Structures are given as structure tokens and as C-alpha cells.
Amino acid sequence: MKLHEYQAQRILMRYGVPVPAGDLATSVDQVRQIAERLDRRVVIRAQVLTGGRGRAGGIRLAGNAAEAERLAGQILGMSIQGYTVSKVLVNEAVEIEREVYLGIALDRELAQPVILASAEGNVEIAEVARDTPERVWRKPIDPLLGLRVYQARELAYDIGLEPEQVSSFVSIAMALYRALVDHDAFLVEVNPLVICPGSHMVSLDARMVVDDNALFRHPDLVTMRDETQETEAERLARRYSLNYVGLNGDVGCLANGAGLAMATMDLLRAHGLRPSCFVDLGSGATKERARMALHLALSSRPRALLANVFGGIAPCEAIAQGILAACQELSLAVPLVVRFAGWNAQEGRRLLSRPGVTLVDSTFDAVRQVVDLIGEMGPVRPQLLSEGAQIP
Ligand code: GDP
Ligand code: MN
């Protein structure tokens, strides 16, 4: 789950990271009041869960309260990459001498956190790392030892900070690491970290992404979820307790149990295919959840669907009923391969024996069928849904 900037800013403030003074507003009146109270130049910052707000006109500098009110009128209600702005952060404007990047992210290949810094701020760090890796400095963090002060200090020198700037940088880096660990975050990022005249530092733009699977032990974070900033698919998946991850490939992949879903995707990849989504029905799948899973899988615009189900806690038959219901609602136009094994597999197969559905017993056969189906299609994407079909 991504946190809003104002939420991340409040968290980092509690860890001693210097942030600009300010407050959150949902109306132009509130913006004016906050700007009057701050009584200096302010920056109005659109709160949307996407980057590049500055370029989109979502970050504007105002000289006084009247101008702040006028600019807020333009920003509130605007759309940035499909996200509507309903809240703005009003921060005191900061005088910038230099901008740098500082972030800590979970590196899935190293399977440990990595602290990253760059001599330039306000950058898309993944792009910089890809195109000019020599401009990104990184240190893997041993999770048992945590971030060591010497690592943060080395990083400060790597990005060319002046000796008198190093200790603030180190304290901020240490604070970011504590915030990351305490909140089970995948990412804590300050972009840019600003060096002001006189060498003190301010976090200008904070970002945090926390692990959904750890939310059960962070009741304070659960209340921070902003449903207005989720995609329709994400919202539905959460409502029906399905794990949904949108991907960019061709095969809509559903399975009951994350392990089975992962194994199925691995097999697809081994055959040169890529999943368009991952939908995990969970162990106690019901007809209703299976129905919604199919809807979600189709929203990822696959060329073929693969449902890999082992009837253990839930019978295959219940899942078949859900799939059948969704097929009928959608007048499914995408080929569907279903593998049923375990409890009531036979009954499940009987329910789904209809045109457009290929029924198999094993995961290997299921993947082979999908490979053949996609091979026959060639490069053209088929019509996915009948006219007017929608996710209910
Ligand atoms: P983003 O576009 O969503 O990443 O938003 P940022 O907060 O990173 O703002 C983008 C850029 O706007 C920063 O890198 C700064 O150059 C500029 N900016 C934002 N806030 C201030 C401020 O308070 N003072 C000054 N001088 N520039 C600012
Ligand atoms: Mn930024």
C-alpha cells in the first residue's frame, strides 16, 4: 500500500527527519487559512499516489495567501495520471541550495534492504539506475545488523556532500531505516532531500510503500488507506479477499493458493509466455470469489485464461460454479483452460464442459494447452469482451 506524501511526512517527522511546516487541506478556504497562518511563501502540493506531480502542474509555489488560494483552485479537482486531486499539502516554501536523492528499498534479488543515494535530487531513481548506474550509489543493509552509521557516512561522501553536511545526512538516513523497519515498508524515499543555505537539510518529497501483508500489525496504517486512489481491480480484490497483481503479459492466471499460482506462472514463463495477472483465490474459495476472480483476471486483458485449482479446503465444484457464472455474465470470448484436481474435480469438470473451455487434469497439460492456444492466435489480440460487458 502506498502512503500519501502527507502521511509519510508525518511519520518521518516523528523519527526526527526535518520536514517543512505545513498542513493538509481539502478546500481552497483551508488552503488560504493555512497559508495565512504560515505567513510566508508556500508550496501547494497535490496529494495523489503517483509521481511526477511537479511536471503535471500539481506542485505550485505561491507568494502569499491570496495566490495560494487561487492556485489551490486550479490544483484541487485536477487529474494527474488518472488520479483526481482531492487533497493538497500546504508547506512553507524551502530555499534550495542543492537537491539530492536518498531512499531505502527492499531489493528482491538480494533479498535485503538497500540504501540508495544520488548526487541529483528529484530523479526517477529506477531510470537513473538503469541508464546511468554510476550515478546511483547503493549499500546493501544486513537485516540482522541494520543500517550501520559508517555506511550512511560513506554514502554522504559518495554523493559529494561537504563535511559539515554529513552528520545531518547520516541522522536522516538512520531515521529512514528505522521508519522502514518499524512500518514493514518496502520503500522509504526522500526525493529530493534538500540542502538549504547554511547546510541544514529538509525532506521535501517523502514517499513510503508498506507491505499489505504486514498491515494486520499496523492498525494505524490501515486507517491511512485511501480507497479513492485505488484502481477498480484493486478495490474489488480487497473487497473479495483475493490477491490480485496486474502484470503485462498475455495469460490471465488464477489459482487457489499463492504457491500454486506462483508455480503456474513459473511454468508459463518457462514456456515463453507471460502472465497478464496473478489472482490467488485463497484456500477457502467460494463460488462468489471464484466468479469475481474471473472478472478480475479478464480486466487484465489476457489473450487466454488459465485456472489452476486444487480442491482441498474448497471443492472444485464451488469454484466451477463461480467460473461458470462469470462466463455467462461476460459471454466470455477468451479461451479458458481449467485444471481441476482434488475434491470434486469430476463434478467441477462436468459443470464446465462447454465450448471455449479446455479441461485438463495436470498443471503441465494446462500450460501446454495455453501455449498451443496462444500459438494459434498469432500476433493479433482477439476481441476480449462482448459489447457492454463490465466488471459488476
Ligand atoms: P514531484 O514532482 O512529485 O516529485 O514533487 P517534488 O516535491 O519533488 O517537487 C519537484 C520540484 O519542485 C523539486 O525538486 C523542487 O525543485 C521544486 N520545489 C518543490 N517544493 C519547493 C520549495 O519549497 N521550494 C523550492 N525552491 N522549490 C521547490
Ligand atoms: Mn519528488
Short mmCIF file of C-alpha atoms and ligand atoms in Angstrom, two decimals:
data_model
loop_
_atom_site.label_atom_id
_atom_site.label_comp_id
_atom_site.label_asym_id
_atom_site.label_seq_id
_atom_site.Cartn_x
_atom_site.Cartn_y
_atom_site.Cartn_z
CA MET A 1 0.00 0.00 0.00
CA LYS A 2 1.32 3.39 -0.98
CA LEU A 3 1.07 6.16 1.58
CA HIS A 4 0.31 9.73 0.64
CA GLU A 5 3.10 12.23 0.92
CA TYR A 6 1.48 13.97 3.90
CA GLN A 7 1.18 10.63 5.71
CA ALA A 8 4.79 9.70 5.00
CA GLN A 9 5.85 13.20 6.02
CA ARG A 10 4.09 12.88 9.39
CA ILE A 11 5.71 9.52 10.02
CA LEU A 12 9.18 10.75 9.12
CA MET A 13 8.71 13.81 11.31
CA ARG A 14 8.17 11.52 14.30
CA TYR A 15 11.56 9.94 13.53
CA GLY A 16 13.27 13.30 13.63
CA VAL A 17 13.52 13.90 9.88
CA PRO A 18 13.24 17.65 9.23
CA VAL A 19 10.18 18.40 7.09
CA PRO A 20 8.71 21.76 6.05
CA ALA A 21 6.00 23.23 8.29
CA GLY A 22 2.51 22.93 6.89
CA ASP A 23 -0.83 21.18 6.90
CA LEU A 24 -3.31 19.25 4.79
CA ALA A 25 -6.29 20.92 3.08
CA THR A 26 -9.28 19.70 1.12
CA SER A 27 -10.70 23.11 0.14
CA VAL A 28 -9.41 26.45 -1.12
CA ASP A 29 -10.60 28.08 2.12
CA GLN A 30 -8.47 25.75 4.18
CA VAL A 31 -5.52 26.42 1.89
CA ARG A 32 -5.88 30.17 2.44
CA GLN A 33 -6.13 29.72 6.21
CA ILE A 34 -3.00 27.55 6.35
CA ALA A 35 -1.09 29.97 4.12
CA GLU A 36 -2.18 32.91 6.32
CA ARG A 37 -1.04 31.08 9.41
CA LEU A 38 2.34 30.20 7.87
CA ASP A 39 2.55 33.81 6.68
CA ARG A 40 5.25 33.31 4.06
CA ARG A 41 5.75 31.79 0.63
CA VAL A 42 4.12 28.36 0.44
CA VAL A 43 4.09 25.39 -1.90
CA ILE A 44 0.76 23.72 -2.72
CA ARG A 45 1.33 20.03 -3.25
CA ALA A 46 -1.25 17.72 -4.86
CA GLN A 47 -1.71 14.53 -2.83
CA VAL A 48 -2.01 11.75 -5.37
CA LEU A 49 -0.46 8.30 -5.22
CA THR A 50 1.72 8.80 -8.27
CA GLY A 51 4.98 10.56 -9.10
CA GLY A 52 5.71 13.40 -11.49
CA ARG A 53 3.30 15.80 -9.83
CA GLY A 54 5.63 18.72 -10.43
CA ARG A 55 5.68 18.25 -14.20
CA ALA A 56 1.90 17.83 -14.25
CA GLY A 57 1.36 21.18 -12.53
CA GLY A 58 0.48 19.61 -9.18
CA ILE A 59 3.25 21.38 -7.23
CA ARG A 60 2.98 25.19 -7.28
CA LEU A 61 4.75 27.95 -5.43
CA ALA A 62 2.61 30.81 -4.07
CA GLY A 63 3.95 34.15 -2.83
CA ASN A 64 1.07 34.88 -0.46
CA ALA A 65 -2.23 33.53 0.85
CA ALA A 66 -4.35 35.01 -1.95
CA GLU A 67 -2.16 33.42 -4.60
CA ALA A 68 -2.18 30.15 -2.65
CA GLU A 69 -5.97 30.20 -2.68
CA ARG A 70 -6.05 30.87 -6.43
CA LEU A 71 -3.54 28.10 -7.26
CA ALA A 72 -5.31 25.64 -4.96
CA GLY A 73 -8.44 26.27 -7.01
CA GLN A 74 -6.56 25.02 -10.06
CA ILE A 75 -4.97 22.03 -8.36
CA LEU A 76 -7.93 20.70 -6.35
CA GLY A 77 -10.01 18.61 -8.73
CA MET A 78 -7.33 18.30 -11.41
CA SER A 79 -6.39 14.88 -12.69
CA ILE A 80 -2.79 13.62 -12.58
CA GLN A 81 -2.20 10.37 -14.46
CA GLY A 82 -5.81 9.41 -13.89
CA TYR A 83 -5.82 10.25 -10.16
CA THR A 84 -8.12 13.06 -9.09
CA VAL A 85 -6.66 15.53 -6.61
CA SER A 86 -8.93 15.90 -3.59
CA LYS A 87 -6.31 16.90 -1.02
CA VAL A 88 -3.35 19.25 -1.08
CA LEU A 89 -0.50 19.68 1.32
CA VAL A 90 0.35 23.31 2.03
CA ASN A 91 4.01 23.55 3.03
CA GLU A 92 6.23 26.50 3.74
CA ALA A 93 8.46 27.06 0.72
CA VAL A 94 12.02 25.95 1.21
CA GLU A 95 15.09 27.72 -0.12
CA ILE A 96 17.11 25.21 -2.07
CA GLU A 97 20.86 25.18 -2.45
CA ARG A 98 21.17 21.62 -3.62
CA GLU A 99 18.89 18.62 -4.15
CA VAL A 100 19.95 15.00 -3.66
CA TYR A 101 18.17 11.66 -3.61
CA LEU A 102 18.02 9.32 -0.62
CA GLY A 103 15.94 6.17 -0.36
CA ILE A 104 15.83 2.72 1.16
CA ALA A 105 14.13 -0.04 -0.79
CA LEU A 106 13.75 -3.77 -0.49
CA ASP A 107 15.89 -5.38 -3.17
CA ARG A 108 14.07 -8.55 -4.15
CA GLU A 109 17.09 -10.09 -5.84
CA LEU A 110 19.42 -9.55 -2.91
CA ALA A 111 16.51 -10.28 -0.56
CA GLN A 112 17.58 -7.48 1.73
CA PRO A 113 17.10 -3.71 2.01
CA VAL A 114 19.42 -1.46 0.06
CA ILE A 115 20.09 2.19 0.76
CA LEU A 116 20.42 4.32 -2.37
CA ALA A 117 21.64 7.85 -2.90
CA SER A 118 22.30 10.05 -5.86
CA ALA A 119 24.00 13.43 -6.18
CA GLU A 120 20.96 14.73 -8.04
CA GLY A 121 17.52 15.04 -6.49
CA ASN A 122 14.03 14.83 -7.91
CA VAL A 123 15.02 11.97 -10.19
CA GLU A 124 13.22 8.82 -11.22
CA ILE A 125 15.74 6.62 -9.43
CA ALA A 126 14.86 3.39 -11.26
CA GLU A 127 15.52 5.12 -14.59
CA VAL A 128 18.77 6.68 -13.44
CA ALA A 129 19.91 3.31 -12.08
CA ARG A 130 19.08 1.64 -15.40
CA ASP A 131 20.53 4.25 -17.76
CA THR A 132 23.48 5.59 -15.76
CA PRO A 133 24.16 3.15 -12.92
CA GLU A 134 27.34 5.00 -12.00
CA ARG A 135 25.21 7.89 -10.75
CA VAL A 136 23.42 5.81 -8.13
CA TRP A 137 25.30 4.80 -5.01
CA ARG A 138 23.99 1.82 -3.10
CA LYS A 139 24.81 -0.17 0.01
CA PRO A 140 23.11 -3.43 0.93
CA ILE A 141 21.87 -3.47 4.52
CA ASP A 142 22.30 -6.60 6.58
CA PRO A 143 18.87 -7.04 8.17
CA LEU A 144 20.40 -8.51 11.33
CA LEU A 145 22.78 -5.61 11.81
CA GLY A 146 20.59 -2.86 10.39
CA LEU A 147 21.95 0.18 8.60
CA ARG A 148 25.38 1.00 10.02
CA VAL A 149 26.45 4.58 10.57
CA TYR A 150 29.63 4.05 8.55
CA GLN A 151 27.53 3.02 5.54
CA ALA A 152 25.46 6.19 5.69
CA ARG A 153 28.62 8.27 6.13
CA GLU A 154 30.28 6.63 3.11
CA LEU A 155 27.17 7.35 1.08
CA ALA A 156 27.30 11.02 2.06
CA TYR A 157 30.85 11.25 0.72
CA ASP A 158 29.94 9.19 -2.37
CA ILE A 159 27.43 11.81 -3.44
CA GLY A 160 29.85 14.63 -2.72
CA LEU A 161 28.39 16.24 0.39
CA GLU A 162 30.50 18.75 2.28
CA PRO A 163 31.96 17.53 5.59
CA GLU A 164 29.64 19.80 7.61
CA GLN A 165 26.60 18.26 5.87
CA VAL A 166 27.48 14.67 6.65
CA SER A 167 26.10 14.36 10.17
CA SER A 168 22.59 15.60 9.22
CA PHE A 169 22.58 13.27 6.23
CA VAL A 170 23.59 10.33 8.43
CA SER A 171 20.87 11.05 11.01
CA ILE A 172 18.27 11.28 8.27
CA ALA A 173 19.44 8.01 6.70
CA MET A 174 19.32 6.25 10.08
CA ALA A 175 15.83 7.65 10.73
CA LEU A 176 14.60 6.44 7.33
CA TYR A 177 15.83 2.94 8.10
CA ARG A 178 14.08 2.89 11.48
CA ALA A 179 10.87 4.12 9.85
CA LEU A 180 11.16 1.42 7.16
CA VAL A 181 11.62 -1.39 9.66
CA ASP A 182 9.00 -0.17 12.15
CA HIS A 183 6.34 0.12 9.44
CA ASP A 184 7.23 -3.00 7.44
CA ALA A 185 7.80 -0.76 4.44
CA PHE A 186 9.14 -1.83 1.05
CA LEU A 187 10.26 1.69 0.31
CA VAL A 188 11.02 4.92 2.14
CA GLU A 189 12.23 7.64 -0.15
CA VAL A 190 13.09 11.32 0.10
CA ASN A 191 13.24 12.79 -3.39
CA PRO A 192 14.56 15.42 -3.20
CA LEU A 193 16.39 15.72 0.07
CA VAL A 194 17.17 19.41 0.05
CA ILE A 195 20.26 21.15 1.35
CA CYS A 196 19.33 24.68 2.34
CA PRO A 197 21.65 27.66 2.67
CA GLY A 198 23.53 27.15 5.95
CA SER A 199 23.77 23.40 5.22
CA HIS A 200 20.70 22.22 7.10
CA MET A 201 18.61 19.60 5.33
CA VAL A 202 14.90 19.17 4.69
CA SER A 203 12.93 16.27 3.28
CA LEU A 204 10.93 17.93 0.54
CA ASP A 205 9.10 15.00 -1.00
CA ALA A 206 8.57 11.83 1.06
CA ARG A 207 7.24 8.54 -0.22
CA MET A 208 6.51 5.28 1.61
CA VAL A 209 5.15 1.97 0.41
CA VAL A 210 4.19 -0.53 3.11
CA ASP A 211 3.69 -4.28 2.87
CA ASP A 212 -0.01 -5.14 2.74
CA ASN A 213 0.72 -8.50 4.31
CA ALA A 214 2.03 -6.80 7.46
CA LEU A 215 -0.92 -4.42 7.84
CA PHE A 216 -2.52 -6.66 10.45
CA ARG A 217 0.09 -5.45 12.92
CA HIS A 218 -0.22 -1.78 11.96
CA PRO A 219 -3.76 -0.65 12.76
CA ASP A 220 -2.62 2.97 12.39
CA LEU A 221 -1.57 2.33 8.79
CA VAL A 222 -4.78 0.51 7.88
CA THR A 223 -6.74 3.70 8.51
CA MET A 224 -4.44 5.56 6.12
CA ARG A 225 -5.66 3.66 3.08
CA ASP A 226 -7.18 5.98 0.52
CA GLU A 227 -9.71 3.99 -1.50
CA THR A 228 -10.28 6.86 -3.90
CA GLN A 229 -6.72 6.33 -5.15
CA GLU A 230 -7.04 2.61 -5.87
CA THR A 231 -7.82 1.07 -9.21
CA GLU A 232 -11.18 -0.65 -9.61
CA ALA A 233 -9.43 -4.02 -9.75
CA GLU A 234 -7.51 -3.39 -6.53
CA ARG A 235 -10.68 -2.30 -4.73
CA LEU A 236 -12.64 -5.35 -5.85
CA ALA A 237 -9.81 -7.72 -5.00
CA ARG A 238 -9.66 -6.37 -1.49
CA ARG A 239 -13.43 -6.50 -1.03
CA TYR A 240 -13.48 -10.17 -2.03
CA SER A 241 -10.23 -11.10 -0.21
CA LEU A 242 -8.49 -12.02 -3.44
CA ASN A 243 -4.84 -11.38 -4.09
CA TYR A 244 -4.64 -9.62 -7.43
CA VAL A 245 -1.50 -8.36 -9.12
CA GLY A 246 -1.78 -6.81 -12.57
CA LEU A 247 1.09 -7.77 -14.92
CA ASN A 248 1.84 -7.06 -18.56
CA GLY A 249 1.67 -10.42 -20.28
CA ASP A 250 -0.91 -12.43 -22.19
CA VAL A 251 -2.22 -15.11 -19.84
CA GLY A 252 -4.70 -14.38 -17.07
CA CYS A 253 -3.58 -16.71 -14.33
CA LEU A 254 -5.82 -17.80 -11.46
CA ALA A 255 -5.09 -20.41 -8.85
CA ASN A 256 -6.09 -21.23 -5.32
CA GLY A 257 -3.11 -20.65 -3.07
CA ALA A 258 -0.18 -18.36 -3.75
CA GLY A 259 2.21 -21.29 -4.11
CA LEU A 260 0.17 -22.89 -6.86
CA ALA A 261 -0.28 -19.52 -8.56
CA MET A 262 3.47 -18.85 -8.48
CA ALA A 263 4.31 -22.33 -9.76
CA THR A 264 1.82 -21.85 -12.60
CA MET A 265 3.34 -18.52 -13.56
CA ASP A 266 6.84 -20.02 -13.43
CA LEU A 267 5.76 -22.77 -15.79
CA LEU A 268 4.20 -20.25 -18.16
CA ARG A 269 7.44 -18.27 -18.14
CA ALA A 270 9.45 -21.43 -18.78
CA HIS A 271 7.32 -21.88 -21.91
CA GLY A 272 7.97 -18.34 -23.08
CA LEU A 273 4.61 -16.89 -22.02
CA ARG A 274 3.94 -14.04 -19.64
CA PRO A 275 1.02 -13.69 -17.22
CA SER A 276 -1.28 -10.68 -17.53
CA CYS A 277 -2.19 -11.03 -13.89
CA PHE A 278 -1.89 -13.13 -10.81
CA VAL A 279 -5.12 -13.91 -9.00
CA ASP A 280 -4.97 -16.01 -5.87
CA LEU A 281 -8.38 -17.29 -4.84
CA GLY A 282 -7.09 -18.22 -1.40
CA SER A 283 -7.68 -21.53 0.28
CA GLY A 284 -11.34 -21.20 1.19
CA ALA A 285 -12.58 -20.11 -2.23
CA THR A 286 -16.33 -19.78 -2.66
CA LYS A 287 -18.45 -19.56 -5.76
CA GLU A 288 -18.69 -15.81 -5.34
CA ARG A 289 -14.96 -15.29 -5.00
CA ALA A 290 -14.24 -17.54 -7.98
CA ARG A 291 -16.73 -15.53 -10.02
CA MET A 292 -15.05 -12.26 -9.08
CA ALA A 293 -11.59 -13.74 -9.70
CA LEU A 294 -12.55 -14.45 -13.29
CA HIS A 295 -13.86 -10.92 -13.72
CA LEU A 296 -10.62 -9.53 -12.33
CA ALA A 297 -8.47 -11.80 -14.48
CA LEU A 298 -10.36 -10.60 -17.57
CA SER A 299 -9.84 -6.97 -16.62
CA SER A 300 -6.10 -7.55 -17.13
CA ARG A 301 -6.90 -8.01 -20.88
CA PRO A 302 -5.48 -11.50 -21.35
CA ARG A 303 -5.42 -13.45 -24.62
CA ALA A 304 -6.12 -16.67 -22.74
CA LEU A 305 -7.11 -17.62 -19.22
CA LEU A 306 -5.67 -20.37 -17.10
CA ALA A 307 -7.38 -21.51 -13.92
CA ASN A 308 -5.33 -23.96 -11.90
CA VAL A 309 -7.33 -25.33 -9.00
CA PHE A 310 -6.58 -27.95 -6.43
CA GLY A 311 -9.73 -28.82 -4.47
CA GLY A 312 -8.55 -29.06 -0.89
CA ILE A 313 -10.41 -26.89 1.59
CA ALA A 314 -12.84 -25.75 -1.11
CA PRO A 315 -14.35 -28.25 -3.57
CA CYS A 316 -13.59 -27.79 -7.30
CA GLU A 317 -17.31 -27.77 -7.90
CA ALA A 318 -17.84 -24.49 -5.99
CA ILE A 319 -15.09 -22.84 -7.97
CA ALA A 320 -16.55 -24.24 -11.19
CA GLN A 321 -19.91 -22.67 -10.32
CA GLY A 322 -18.25 -19.29 -9.86
CA ILE A 323 -16.31 -19.56 -13.10
CA LEU A 324 -19.46 -20.64 -14.90
CA ALA A 325 -21.42 -17.69 -13.54
CA ALA A 326 -18.74 -15.26 -14.68
CA CYS A 327 -18.51 -16.90 -18.13
CA GLN A 328 -22.24 -16.43 -18.58
CA GLU A 329 -22.23 -12.82 -17.34
CA LEU A 330 -19.37 -11.91 -19.62
CA SER A 331 -20.21 -14.02 -22.70
CA LEU A 332 -16.57 -14.98 -22.39
CA ALA A 333 -14.70 -14.56 -25.66
CA VAL A 334 -11.25 -15.58 -24.39
CA PRO A 335 -10.28 -19.25 -24.37
CA LEU A 336 -10.18 -20.71 -20.89
CA VAL A 337 -8.10 -23.66 -19.77
CA VAL A 338 -9.09 -25.21 -16.46
CA ARG A 339 -7.20 -27.75 -14.48
CA PHE A 340 -9.16 -29.32 -11.65
CA ALA A 341 -7.65 -31.83 -9.25
CA GLY A 342 -8.67 -33.00 -5.80
CA TRP A 343 -12.03 -32.71 -4.11
CA ASN A 344 -14.96 -32.92 -6.55
CA ALA A 345 -12.74 -32.40 -9.58
CA GLN A 346 -15.00 -34.61 -11.65
CA GLU A 347 -18.09 -32.60 -10.76
CA GLY A 348 -16.24 -29.35 -11.48
CA ARG A 349 -15.25 -30.58 -14.93
CA ARG A 350 -18.81 -31.66 -15.67
CA LEU A 351 -20.12 -28.18 -14.87
CA LEU A 352 -17.57 -26.51 -17.11
CA SER A 353 -17.75 -28.78 -20.13
CA ARG A 354 -18.83 -26.17 -22.63
CA PRO A 355 -17.39 -24.61 -25.79
CA GLY A 356 -14.37 -22.37 -25.21
CA VAL A 357 -13.28 -24.24 -22.07
CA THR A 358 -10.50 -26.82 -22.20
CA LEU A 359 -10.45 -29.17 -19.22
CA VAL A 360 -7.29 -30.94 -18.11
CA ASP A 361 -6.02 -32.90 -15.10
CA SER A 362 -2.50 -31.64 -14.65
CA THR A 363 -0.74 -28.30 -14.45
CA PHE A 364 1.66 -29.36 -17.20
CA ASP A 365 -1.22 -30.16 -19.55
CA ALA A 366 -2.85 -26.85 -18.70
CA VAL A 367 0.26 -24.89 -19.59
CA ARG A 368 0.74 -26.88 -22.80
CA GLN A 369 -2.83 -26.13 -23.83
CA VAL A 370 -2.32 -22.42 -23.22
CA VAL A 371 0.91 -22.47 -25.21
CA ASP A 372 -0.92 -24.09 -28.14
CA LEU A 373 -3.87 -21.70 -27.94
CA ILE A 374 -1.69 -18.60 -27.92
CA GLY A 375 0.49 -20.08 -30.66
CA GLU A 376 -2.56 -20.49 -32.89
CA MET A 377 -3.69 -16.92 -32.31
CA GLY A 378 -0.64 -15.28 -33.78
CA PRO A 379 0.13 -11.68 -33.02
CA VAL A 380 -3.42 -10.26 -33.18
CA ARG A 381 -5.31 -9.68 -29.95
CA PRO A 382 -8.82 -11.13 -30.06
CA GLN A 383 -11.97 -9.26 -29.08
CA LEU A 384 -11.91 -9.68 -25.30
CA LEU A 385 -15.39 -9.00 -24.09
CA SER A 386 -18.75 -8.88 -25.74
CA GLU A 387 -20.18 -5.37 -26.19
CA GLY A 388 -21.10 -3.63 -22.98
CA ALA A 389 -19.65 -6.24 -20.64
CA GLN A 390 -18.39 -4.66 -17.41
CA ILE A 391 -16.99 -5.67 -14.08
CA PRO A 392 -20.06 -5.75 -11.78
P1 GDP B 1 7.30 15.65 -7.52
O1 GDP B 1 7.27 16.34 -8.84
O2 GDP B 1 6.01 14.96 -7.25
O3 GDP B 1 8.46 14.75 -7.37
O4 GDP B 1 7.41 16.80 -6.39
P2 GDP B 1 8.66 17.48 -5.64
O5 GDP B 1 8.24 17.91 -4.31
O6 GDP B 1 9.84 16.59 -5.67
O7 GDP B 1 8.87 18.82 -6.44
C1 GDP B 1 9.54 18.89 -7.67
C2 GDP B 1 10.49 20.05 -7.67
O8 GDP B 1 9.81 21.27 -7.40
C3 GDP B 1 11.56 19.95 -6.60
O9 GDP B 1 12.63 19.13 -6.99
C4 GDP B 1 11.97 21.40 -6.46
O10 GDP B 1 12.92 21.75 -7.44
C5 GDP B 1 10.67 22.15 -6.72
N1 GDP B 1 10.11 22.53 -5.40
C6 GDP B 1 9.18 21.85 -4.68
N2 GDP B 1 8.99 22.45 -3.48
C7 GDP B 1 9.81 23.54 -3.43
C8 GDP B 1 10.09 24.54 -2.44
O11 GDP B 1 9.56 24.58 -1.34
N3 GDP B 1 10.99 25.49 -2.79
C9 GDP B 1 11.62 25.50 -3.99
N4 GDP B 1 12.52 26.45 -4.23
N5 GDP B 1 11.40 24.57 -4.93
C10 GDP B 1 10.51 23.60 -4.66
MN MN B 2 9.92 14.44 -5.99
#
